């Protein structure tokens, strides 16, 4: 049996690793800092650009600190943009990583082996995964420079480029993503 938890709480990794007998595997889902910042600012209007950007930076650094203590073969990273552009390929990778038949059919039936529970969107008949790149129209050039400068280290490590360098081809090297392998992550 596989239980896939979409926790956004980085300490869950430590707790599950230390205090459970779960065969823990972690899928680190990252999103372009610009998209994450724009989304946070839409959902929490009182956040400033700086606060939303720092939220992304701190959140990912916290996850990386927890991942540093995990065996490398128990961690993978996928990018939101890759999931949206190539959902079947990305999900196949996640399923194989988790030891699940990559051809399993997903359903909302709780008695099915491929049941999806959790987010209420599952009950709304959402059948399409859409890439949200509203950030491309939301930020001024100076705002983009701030975001990219503040998050440059992680953003680059995760395989993202600036809009000027953006090739709009996230898988040009043939891998699932352009980010370095998890084994290349710095230790804290």
Coordinates of N, CA, C and O in Angstrom, one line a residue:
X1 N 0.8 -1.2 0.0 CA 0.0 0.0 0.0 C 0.9 1.2 0.0 O 1.9 1.3 0.7
X2 N 0.4 2.3 -0.7 CA 1.1 3.5 -0.8 C 0.1 4.6 -0.3 O -1.0 4.7 -0.8
X3 N 0.6 5.5 0.6 CA -0.2 6.7 1.0 C 0.7 7.9 0.6 O 1.8 8.0 1.0
X4 N 0.1 8.7 -0.3 CA 0.8 9.9 -0.7 C 0.2 11.1 0.0 O -0.9 11.5 -0.2
X5 N 1.0 11.7 0.8 CA 0.6 12.9 1.6 C 1.2 14.1 1.0 O 2.4 14.2 0.7
X6 N 0.4 15.1 0.7 CA 0.8 16.4 0.1 C 1.1 17.4 1.2 O 0.8 18.6 1.1
X7 N 1.7 17.0 2.3 CA 2.1 17.9 3.4 C 3.0 19.0 2.9 O 3.9 18.8 2.1
X8 N 2.7 20.2 3.4 CA 3.6 21.4 3.1 C 4.4 21.7 4.4 O 5.1 22.7 4.4
X9 N 4.3 20.8 5.4 CA 5.1 21.0 6.6 C 6.3 20.2 6.6 O 6.3 19.0 6.6
X10 N 7.5 20.9 6.4 CA 8.8 20.3 6.2 C 9.2 19.3 7.4 O 9.8 18.3 7.2
X11 N 8.7 19.6 8.6 CA 9.1 18.7 9.7 C 8.4 17.4 9.7 O 8.9 16.4 10.3
X12 N 7.4 17.2 8.8 CA 6.7 15.9 8.7 C 7.8 14.9 8.2 O 7.7 13.7 8.5
X13 N 8.7 15.3 7.4 CA 9.7 14.4 6.8 C 10.5 13.9 8.0 O 10.7 12.7 8.1
X14 N 11.0 14.7 8.9 CA 11.8 14.3 10.0 C 11.0 13.4 10.9 O 11.5 12.3 11.4
X15 N 9.8 13.7 11.3 CA 9.0 12.9 12.2 C 8.7 11.5 11.6 O 8.8 10.5 12.3
X16 N 8.3 11.5 10.3 CA 8.0 10.2 9.7 C 9.3 9.4 9.6 O 9.3 8.1 9.7
X17 N 10.4 10.0 9.3 CA 11.7 9.3 9.2 C 12.1 8.7 10.6 O 12.6 7.6 10.7
X18 N 12.0 9.5 11.6 CA 12.5 9.1 12.9 C 11.5 8.2 13.7 O 12.0 7.4 14.5
X19 N 10.2 8.5 13.6 CA 9.3 7.9 14.6 C 8.2 7.0 14.0 O 7.2 6.8 14.5
X20 N 8.5 6.5 12.8 CA 7.5 5.6 12.2 C 8.3 4.5 11.5 O 9.5 4.6 11.2
X21 N 7.6 3.4 11.2 CA 8.2 2.3 10.4 C 7.8 2.4 8.9 O 7.8 1.4 8.2
X22 N 7.3 3.6 8.5 CA 6.9 3.8 7.1 C 8.2 3.7 6.2 O 9.2 4.2 6.5
X23 N 8.0 3.1 5.1 CA 9.1 3.1 4.0 C 9.0 4.5 3.3 O 8.3 4.6 2.3
X24 N 9.5 5.5 4.0 CA 9.3 6.9 3.6 C 10.1 7.2 2.3 O 11.3 6.9 2.2
X25 N 9.4 7.8 1.4 CA 10.0 8.4 0.2 C 9.4 9.8 0.0 O 8.2 10.0 0.3
X26 N 10.2 10.7 -0.4 CA 9.8 12.1 -0.5 C 9.9 12.6 -1.9 O 10.9 12.4 -2.6
X27 N 8.8 13.1 -2.4 CA 8.7 13.8 -3.7 C 8.7 15.3 -3.4 O 7.7 15.8 -2.8
X28 N 9.8 16.0 -3.7 CA 9.9 17.4 -3.5 C 9.3 18.1 -4.7 O 10.0 18.1 -5.7
X29 N 8.1 18.6 -4.6 CA 7.5 19.4 -5.7 C 7.9 20.8 -5.6 O 7.6 21.4 -4.5
X30 N 8.5 21.3 -6.6 CA 8.9 22.8 -6.5 C 8.2 23.5 -7.7 O 7.8 22.9 -8.7
X31 N 8.0 24.8 -7.4 CA 7.4 25.6 -8.5 C 8.3 26.8 -8.7 O 9.0 27.3 -7.7
X32 N 8.3 27.3 -9.9 CA 9.1 28.5 -10.2 C 8.8 29.6 -9.2 O 7.6 29.8 -8.9
X33 N 9.8 30.2 -8.6 CA 9.6 31.2 -7.5 C 8.7 32.3 -8.0 O 7.9 32.9 -7.2
X34 N 8.7 32.7 -9.3 CA 7.9 33.8 -9.7 C 6.4 33.4 -9.7 O 5.5 34.2 -9.3
X35 N 6.1 32.1 -10.1 CA 4.7 31.7 -10.1 C 4.3 31.5 -8.6 O 3.1 31.8 -8.3
X36 N 5.1 30.9 -7.8 CA 4.7 30.7 -6.4 C 4.5 32.1 -5.7 O 3.6 32.2 -4.9
X37 N 5.4 33.1 -6.0 CA 5.2 34.4 -5.4 C 3.9 35.0 -5.8 O 3.1 35.6 -5.0
X38 N 3.6 35.0 -7.1 CA 2.4 35.6 -7.7 C 1.2 34.9 -7.0 O 0.2 35.6 -6.7
X39 N 1.2 33.6 -6.9 CA 0.1 32.8 -6.3 C -0.1 33.2 -4.9 O -1.2 33.5 -4.4
X40 N 1.0 33.3 -4.1 CA 0.9 33.7 -2.7 C 0.3 35.1 -2.6 O -0.6 35.3 -1.7
X41 N 0.7 36.0 -3.4 CA 0.2 37.3 -3.3 C -1.3 37.4 -3.7 O -2.0 38.3 -3.2
X42 N -1.7 36.6 -4.6 CA -3.1 36.5 -5.0 C -4.0 36.0 -3.8 O -5.1 36.5 -3.6
X43 N -3.5 34.9 -3.2 CA -4.2 34.3 -2.1 C -4.1 35.0 -0.8 O -5.0 34.8 0.0
X44 N -3.1 35.7 -0.6 CA -2.9 36.4 0.7 C -2.5 37.8 0.3 O -1.3 38.2 0.3
X45 N -3.5 38.7 0.0 CA -3.2 40.0 -0.6 C -2.3 40.9 0.3 O -1.7 41.8 -0.2
X46 N -2.3 40.6 1.6 CA -1.5 41.5 2.5 C 0.0 41.2 2.4 O 0.8 42.0 2.9
X47 N 0.4 40.1 1.8 CA 1.8 39.8 1.6 C 2.5 40.8 0.6 O 1.9 41.1 -0.4
X48 N 3.6 41.2 1.0 CA 4.4 42.0 0.0 C 5.2 41.1 -0.9 O 5.3 39.9 -0.6
X49 N 5.7 41.7 -1.9 CA 6.5 40.9 -2.9 C 7.7 40.2 -2.1 O 8.0 39.1 -2.3
X50 N 8.3 41.0 -1.3 CA 9.5 40.5 -0.5 C 9.1 39.4 0.4 O 9.8 38.3 0.5
X51 N 8.0 39.5 1.1 CA 7.5 38.4 2.0 C 7.2 37.2 1.3 O 7.5 36.1 1.7
X52 N 6.5 37.3 0.1 CA 6.1 36.1 -0.6 C 7.3 35.4 -1.2 O 7.4 34.2 -1.2
X53 N 8.3 36.2 -1.7 CA 9.5 35.6 -2.2 C 10.3 34.9 -1.1 O 10.7 33.8 -1.3
X54 N 10.4 35.5 0.0 CA 11.1 34.9 1.2 C 10.4 33.7 1.7 O 11.0 32.7 2.1
X55 N 9.1 33.6 1.6 CA 8.3 32.4 2.0 C 8.8 31.2 1.1 O 9.0 30.1 1.6
X56 N 8.9 31.5 -0.2 CA 9.3 30.4 -1.1 C 10.8 30.0 -0.8 O 11.1 28.8 -0.7
X57 N 11.6 30.9 -0.6 CA 13.0 30.6 -0.3 C 13.1 29.8 1.0 O 13.8 28.8 1.1
X58 N 12.5 30.3 2.1 CA 12.6 29.6 3.4 C 12.0 28.3 3.4 O 12.5 27.3 3.9
X59 N 10.8 28.2 2.7 CA 10.2 26.9 2.6 C 11.0 25.8 1.9 O 11.1 24.7 2.4
X60 N 11.6 26.2 0.8 CA 12.4 25.2 0.1 C 13.7 24.9 0.9 O 14.2 23.8 0.9
X61 N 14.3 25.9 1.5 CA 15.5 25.6 2.3 C 15.2 24.7 3.5 O 16.0 23.8 3.8
X62 N 14.1 24.9 4.1 CA 13.6 24.0 5.2 C 13.5 22.6 4.7 O 13.9 21.6 5.4
X63 N 12.8 22.4 3.6 CA 12.7 21.1 3.0 C 14.0 20.5 2.7 O 14.3 19.3 3.0
X64 N 14.9 21.2 2.1 CA 16.3 20.7 1.8 C 17.0 20.3 3.0 O 17.7 19.3 3.0
X65 N 16.9 21.0 4.1 CA 17.5 20.6 5.4 C 17.1 19.2 5.8 O 17.8 18.4 6.3
X66 N 15.8 19.0 5.7 CA 15.2 17.7 6.1 C 15.7 16.6 5.1 O 15.9 15.5 5.4
X67 N 15.7 16.9 3.8 CA 16.1 16.0 2.8 C 17.6 15.5 2.9 O 18.0 14.4 2.5
X68 N 18.4 16.4 3.5 CA 19.8 16.1 3.6 C 20.0 14.9 4.5 O 21.1 14.2 4.4
X69 N 19.1 14.6 5.4 CA 19.2 13.4 6.2 C 18.6 12.1 5.7 O 18.6 11.1 6.3
X70 N 18.1 12.2 4.4 CA 17.4 11.1 3.8 C 18.3 10.3 2.9 O 19.2 11.0 2.2
X71 N 18.2 9.0 2.8 CA 18.9 8.3 1.8 C 18.5 8.8 0.4 O 17.4 9.1 0.1
X72 N 19.5 9.0 -0.5 CA 19.3 9.6 -1.8 C 18.3 8.9 -2.7 O 17.6 9.5 -3.5
X73 N 18.2 7.6 -2.5 CA 17.3 6.8 -3.3 C 15.9 6.9 -2.8 O 15.0 6.3 -3.4
X74 N 15.6 7.7 -1.8 CA 14.3 7.9 -1.2 C 13.8 9.3 -1.4 O 12.8 9.7 -0.9
X75 N 14.5 10.0 -2.3 CA 14.1 11.4 -2.6 C 14.1 11.7 -4.1 O 15.0 11.2 -4.7
X76 N 13.1 12.3 -4.6 CA 13.1 12.8 -5.9 C 12.5 14.2 -5.9 O 11.8 14.6 -5.0
X77 N 12.8 14.9 -7.0 CA 12.3 16.3 -7.1 C 11.6 16.4 -8.4 O 12.1 15.9 -9.5
X78 N 10.4 17.0 -8.4 CA 9.7 17.3 -9.7 C 9.3 18.7 -9.7 O 9.2 19.3 -8.6
X79 N 9.2 19.3 -10.8 CA 8.7 20.7 -10.9 C 7.3 20.7 -11.4 O 6.8 20.0 -12.2
X80 N 6.6 21.7 -10.8 CA 5.2 21.9 -11.1 C 5.0 22.1 -12.6 O 4.0 21.6 -13.2
X81 N 5.9 22.8 -13.2 CA 5.8 23.1 -14.6 C 5.9 21.8 -15.5 O 5.2 21.7 -16.5
X82 N 6.7 20.9 -15.0 CA 6.9 19.7 -15.7 C 5.6 18.8 -15.6 O 5.2 18.2 -16.5
X83 N 5.1 18.8 -14.3 CA 3.8 18.1 -14.1 C 2.7 18.6 -15.0 O 1.9 17.9 -15.5
X84 N 2.6 19.9 -15.1 CA 1.6 20.5 -16.0 C 1.8 20.3 -17.5 O 0.9 20.0 -18.2
X85 N 3.0 20.4 -17.9 CA 3.4 20.2 -19.3 C 3.3 18.7 -19.8 O 3.0 18.4 -20.9
X86 N 3.8 17.9 -18.9 CA 3.9 16.5 -19.2 C 3.4 15.6 -18.0 O 4.1 14.9 -17.4
X87 N 2.1 15.7 -17.8 CA 1.5 15.0 -16.6 C 1.7 13.5 -16.6 O 2.1 12.9 -15.6
X88 N 1.5 12.9 -17.7 CA 1.6 11.4 -17.8 C 3.1 11.0 -17.5 O 3.3 10.1 -16.7
X89 N 4.0 11.6 -18.1 CA 5.4 11.3 -17.9 C 5.8 11.5 -16.5 O 6.5 10.7 -15.9
X90 N 5.4 12.7 -15.9 CA 5.8 13.0 -14.6 C 5.2 12.1 -13.6 O 5.8 11.6 -12.6
X91 N 3.9 11.8 -13.7 CA 3.2 10.8 -12.8 C 3.8 9.4 -12.9 O 4.0 8.7 -11.9
X92 N 4.2 9.0 -14.1 CA 4.8 7.7 -14.3 C 6.1 7.7 -13.5 O 6.4 6.7 -12.8
X93 N 6.9 8.7 -13.6 CA 8.1 8.8 -12.8 C 7.8 8.7 -11.3 O 8.5 8.0 -10.6
X94 N 6.8 9.5 -10.8 CA 6.5 9.4 -9.4 C 6.0 8.0 -9.0 O 6.4 7.5 -7.9
X95 N 5.1 7.4 -9.8 CA 4.7 6.1 -9.5 C 5.8 5.1 -9.4 O 5.9 4.3 -8.5
X96 N 6.7 5.1 -10.4 CA 7.8 4.2 -10.4 C 8.7 4.4 -9.1 O 9.2 3.5 -8.5
X97 N 8.9 5.7 -8.8 CA 9.7 6.0 -7.6 C 9.1 5.5 -6.4 O 9.8 5.0 -5.5
X98 N 7.8 5.5 -6.3 CA 7.0 5.0 -5.1 C 6.8 3.4 -5.2 O 6.2 2.9 -4.2
X99 N 7.2 2.8 -6.2 CA 7.0 1.4 -6.3 C 5.6 1.0 -6.7 O 5.1 -0.1 -6.4
X100 N 4.9 1.9 -7.4 CA 3.5 1.6 -7.8 C 3.5 1.4 -9.3 O 4.3 2.0 -10.1
X101 N 2.6 0.5 -9.8 CA 2.4 0.3 -11.2 C 2.2 1.6 -11.9 O 1.2 2.3 -11.6
X102 N 3.0 2.0 -12.8 CA 2.9 3.3 -13.5 C 1.6 3.4 -14.4 O 1.2 4.5 -14.8
X103 N 1.0 2.3 -14.6 CA -0.2 2.2 -15.5 C -1.5 2.2 -14.6 O -2.6 2.1 -15.2
X104 N -1.4 2.4 -13.3 CA -2.6 2.3 -12.5 C -3.6 3.5 -12.9 O -3.2 4.6 -13.2
X105 N -4.9 3.2 -12.8 CA -5.9 4.2 -13.1 C -6.2 4.9 -11.9 O -6.6 4.3 -10.9
X106 N -6.2 6.2 -11.9 CA -6.6 7.0 -10.7 C -8.1 7.3 -10.7 O -8.7 7.5 -11.8
X107 N -8.7 7.3 -9.6 CA -10.1 7.5 -9.4 C -10.4 8.1 -8.1 O -9.5 8.2 -7.2
X108 N -11.6 8.6 -7.9 CA -12.0 9.2 -6.6 C -12.8 8.1 -5.8 O -13.3 8.4 -4.7
X109 N -12.9 6.9 -6.2 CA -13.6 5.8 -5.5 C -12.7 5.4 -4.4 O -11.6 4.8 -4.6
X110 N -13.1 5.5 -3.1 CA -12.3 5.2 -2.0 C -11.9 3.7 -1.9 O -11.0 3.3 -1.2
X111 N -12.7 2.8 -2.6 CA -12.4 1.4 -2.6 C -11.5 1.0 -3.7 O -11.1 -0.2 -3.8
X112 N -11.1 1.9 -4.5 CA -10.2 1.6 -5.6 C -8.7 1.7 -5.2 O -8.4 2.5 -4.3
X113 N -7.8 0.9 -5.7 CA -6.4 0.9 -5.3 C -5.8 2.2 -5.8 O -4.7 2.6 -5.2
X114 N -6.4 3.0 -6.7 CA -5.8 4.2 -7.1 C -6.6 5.4 -6.7 O -6.7 6.4 -7.4
X115 N -7.1 5.4 -5.5 CA -8.0 6.4 -5.0 C -7.3 7.7 -4.6 O -6.2 7.7 -4.1
X116 N -7.8 8.8 -5.0 CA -7.3 10.1 -4.7 C -8.2 10.7 -3.6 O -9.4 10.9 -3.8
X117 N -7.6 11.1 -2.4 CA -8.4 11.7 -1.4 C -7.7 13.0 -1.0 O -6.6 13.3 -1.5
X118 N -8.4 13.9 -0.3 CA -7.8 15.1 0.2 C -8.5 16.3 -0.4 O -9.6 16.6 -0.1
X119 N -7.8 17.1 -1.2 CA -8.3 18.3 -1.7 C -9.7 18.2 -2.3 O -10.0 17.3 -3.1
X120 N -10.5 19.2 -2.0 CA -11.9 19.1 -2.5 C -12.0 19.2 -4.0 O -13.1 18.9 -4.6
X121 N -11.0 19.7 -4.7 CA -11.0 19.8 -6.2 C -11.3 18.4 -6.8 O -11.9 18.4 -7.9
X122 N -10.9 17.4 -6.1 CA -11.1 16.0 -6.6 C -12.6 15.7 -6.9 O -12.9 14.9 -7.7
X123 N -13.5 16.4 -6.1 CA -14.9 16.1 -6.3 C -15.6 17.1 -7.3 O -16.7 16.9 -7.5
X124 N -14.8 18.0 -7.8 CA -15.4 19.0 -8.7 C -15.3 18.6 -10.2 O -15.5 19.4 -11.0
X125 N -14.8 17.4 -10.5 CA -14.7 17.0 -11.9 C -13.6 17.7 -12.6 O -13.7 17.8 -13.8
X126 N -12.6 18.2 -11.9 CA -11.4 18.8 -12.6 C -10.7 17.7 -13.3 O -10.1 16.8 -12.7
X127 N -10.7 17.8 -14.7 CA -10.1 16.7 -15.5 C -8.9 17.3 -16.2 O -8.3 16.5 -17.0
X128 N -8.5 18.5 -16.0 CA -7.4 19.1 -16.8 C -6.4 19.7 -15.8 O -6.7 20.4 -14.9
X129 N -5.1 19.4 -16.1 CA -4.0 20.1 -15.4 C -3.6 21.2 -16.3 O -3.3 21.0 -17.4
X130 N -3.6 22.4 -15.7 CA -3.3 23.6 -16.5 C -2.1 24.3 -15.8 O -2.1 24.5 -14.6
X131 N -1.2 24.7 -16.7 CA 0.0 25.5 -16.2 C -0.5 26.9 -16.0 O -1.0 27.6 -16.8
X132 N -0.2 27.5 -14.8 CA -0.5 28.8 -14.5 C 0.8 29.7 -14.5 O 1.6 29.6 -13.7
X133 N 0.9 30.5 -15.6 CA 2.0 31.4 -15.7 C 1.6 32.8 -15.7 O 2.2 33.7 -16.4
X134 N 0.6 33.2 -15.0 CA 0.1 34.5 -14.9 C 1.2 35.5 -14.4 O 1.1 36.7 -14.7
X135 N 2.2 34.9 -13.7 CA 3.3 35.8 -13.2 C 4.0 36.5 -14.4 O 4.5 37.6 -14.2
X136 N 3.9 36.0 -15.6 CA 4.6 36.6 -16.7 C 4.0 37.9 -17.1 O 4.6 38.8 -17.7
X137 N 2.7 38.1 -16.7 CA 2.0 39.4 -16.9 C 1.8 40.2 -15.6 O 1.4 41.4 -15.7
X138 N 2.1 39.6 -14.5 CA 1.8 40.2 -13.2 C 2.9 41.2 -12.7 O 2.6 42.1 -12.0
X139 N 4.1 40.9 -13.0 CA 5.3 41.6 -12.4 C 5.9 42.5 -13.4 O 6.1 42.2 -14.5
X140 N 6.4 43.6 -12.8 CA 7.2 44.6 -13.6 C 8.6 44.0 -13.7 O 9.0 43.1 -13.0
X141 N 9.4 44.6 -14.6 CA 10.8 44.2 -14.8 C 11.6 44.3 -13.4 O 12.4 43.4 -13.1
X142 N 11.3 45.4 -12.7 CA 12.1 45.5 -11.4 C 11.6 44.5 -10.4 O 12.5 44.0 -9.6
X143 N 10.4 44.2 -10.4 CA 9.9 43.1 -9.5 C 10.5 41.8 -9.8 O 10.9 41.0 -8.9
X144 N 10.6 41.5 -11.1 CA 11.2 40.2 -11.5 C 12.7 40.2 -11.2 O 13.2 39.1 -10.7
X145 N 13.4 41.3 -11.3 CA 14.8 41.3 -10.9 C 14.9 41.1 -9.4 O 15.8 40.3 -9.0
X146 N 14.1 41.6 -8.6 CA 14.1 41.4 -7.2 C 13.9 39.9 -6.9 O 14.7 39.3 -6.2
X147 N 12.9 39.3 -7.4 CA 12.5 37.9 -7.1 C 13.7 37.0 -7.6 O 14.1 36.2 -6.8
X148 N 14.1 37.2 -8.8 CA 15.2 36.4 -9.4 C 16.5 36.6 -8.6 O 17.2 35.6 -8.4
X149 N 16.8 37.8 -8.2 CA 18.0 38.0 -7.4 C 18.0 37.4 -6.0 O 18.9 36.7 -5.6
X150 N 16.8 37.5 -5.4 CA 16.7 37.0 -4.0 C 16.7 35.4 -4.0 O 17.3 34.8 -3.1
X151 N 16.2 34.8 -5.0 CA 16.0 33.4 -5.0 C 17.0 32.7 -6.0 O 16.9 31.5 -6.2
X152 N 18.0 33.4 -6.5 CA 18.8 32.9 -7.6 C 19.4 31.5 -7.3 O 19.4 30.6 -8.2
X153 N 20.0 31.3 -6.1 CA 20.7 30.1 -5.8 C 19.7 28.9 -6.0 O 20.0 27.9 -6.7
X154 N 18.6 28.9 -5.3 CA 17.7 27.8 -5.3 C 17.0 27.7 -6.7 O 16.8 26.6 -7.3
X155 N 16.6 28.8 -7.2 CA 15.9 28.9 -8.5 C 16.8 28.2 -9.6 O 16.3 27.4 -10.4
X156 N 18.0 28.6 -9.6 CA 19.0 28.0 -10.6 C 19.2 26.5 -10.3 O 19.2 25.7 -11.2
X157 N 19.3 26.1 -9.1 CA 19.5 24.7 -8.7 C 18.3 23.9 -9.2 O 18.5 22.7 -9.5
X158 N 17.1 24.5 -9.1 CA 16.0 23.7 -9.5 C 15.7 23.8 -11.1 O 14.8 23.2 -11.6
X159 N 16.7 24.4 -11.8 CA 16.6 24.3 -13.2 C 15.9 25.4 -13.9 O 15.6 25.4 -15.1
X160 N 15.6 26.5 -13.2 CA 14.8 27.6 -13.7 C 15.8 28.7 -14.3 O 16.9 28.8 -13.8
X161 N 15.3 29.4 -15.2 CA 16.0 30.5 -15.9 C 15.2 31.8 -15.7 O 14.0 31.8 -15.4
X162 N 15.9 32.9 -16.0 CA 15.1 34.2 -16.1 C 14.3 34.2 -17.3 O 14.6 33.5 -18.3
X163 N 13.3 35.1 -17.4 CA 12.5 35.2 -18.6 C 13.4 35.5 -19.9 O 13.1 35.1 -21.0
X164 N 14.5 36.2 -19.7 CA 15.4 36.5 -20.8 C 16.1 35.3 -21.3 O 16.4 35.1 -22.5
X165 N 16.3 34.3 -20.4 CA 17.0 33.1 -20.8 C 16.1 32.0 -21.0 O 16.4 30.9 -21.5
X166 N 14.8 32.2 -20.7 CA 13.8 31.1 -20.7 C 13.6 30.6 -22.2 O 13.3 31.3 -23.1
X167 N 13.9 29.3 -22.3 CA 13.8 28.6 -23.6 C 12.5 28.1 -23.8 O 12.2 27.5 -24.9
X168 N 11.6 28.1 -22.8 CA 10.3 27.6 -22.9 C 10.3 26.1 -23.2 O 9.4 25.5 -23.7
X169 N 11.5 25.5 -22.9 CA 11.7 24.0 -23.2 C 12.3 23.4 -21.9 O 13.5 23.3 -21.8
X170 N 11.4 23.0 -21.0 CA 11.9 22.6 -19.7 C 12.7 21.3 -19.7 O 13.4 21.0 -18.7
X171 N 12.6 20.5 -20.7 CA 13.2 19.2 -20.7 C 14.3 19.1 -21.8 O 14.4 18.0 -22.4
X172 N 15.0 20.1 -22.1 CA 15.9 20.1 -23.2 C 17.1 19.1 -23.0 O 17.7 18.7 -24.0
X173 N 17.3 18.7 -21.8 CA 18.4 17.7 -21.6 C 17.9 16.3 -21.5 O 18.7 15.4 -21.2
X174 N 16.6 16.1 -21.7 CA 16.1 14.7 -21.8 C 15.7 14.1 -20.4 O 15.1 13.1 -20.4
X175 N 16.0 14.8 -19.3 CA 15.6 14.3 -18.0 C 14.3 14.8 -17.7 O 13.7 15.7 -18.3
X176 N 13.7 14.2 -16.7 CA 12.3 14.6 -16.2 C 12.3 16.1 -15.9 O 11.4 16.8 -16.2
X177 N 13.4 16.6 -15.3 CA 13.5 18.0 -15.0 C 14.9 18.5 -15.3 O 15.8 17.7 -15.5
X178 N 15.2 19.7 -15.2 CA 16.5 20.3 -15.5 C 17.2 20.5 -14.1 O 18.3 21.0 -14.2
X179 N 16.6 20.2 -13.0 CA 17.3 20.4 -11.7 C 18.3 19.4 -11.5 O 18.3 18.3 -12.0
X180 N 19.3 19.7 -10.7 CA 20.3 18.8 -10.3 C 19.7 17.6 -9.6 O 18.7 17.7 -9.0
X181 N 20.4 16.5 -9.6 CA 20.0 15.3 -8.9 C 20.0 15.7 -7.4 O 20.8 16.5 -7.0
X182 N 19.2 15.0 -6.6 CA 19.1 15.3 -5.2 C 20.4 15.1 -4.5 O 20.8 15.8 -3.6
X183 N 21.3 14.2 -5.0 CA 22.6 13.9 -4.4 C 23.5 15.1 -4.5 O 24.5 15.2 -3.8
X184 N 23.2 16.1 -5.4 CA 24.0 17.2 -5.6 C 23.6 18.4 -4.6 O 24.2 19.4 -4.6
X185 N 22.5 18.1 -3.8 CA 22.1 19.2 -2.9 C 23.2 19.4 -1.8 O 23.8 18.4 -1.4
X186 N 23.4 20.6 -1.4 CA 24.4 20.9 -0.4 C 23.9 20.4 1.0 O 22.7 20.3 1.2
X187 N 24.8 20.0 1.8 CA 24.5 19.6 3.1 C 24.5 20.8 4.0 O 25.2 21.7 3.8
X188 N 23.6 20.8 5.0 CA 23.5 22.0 5.8 C 24.7 22.2 6.6 O 25.5 21.4 6.9

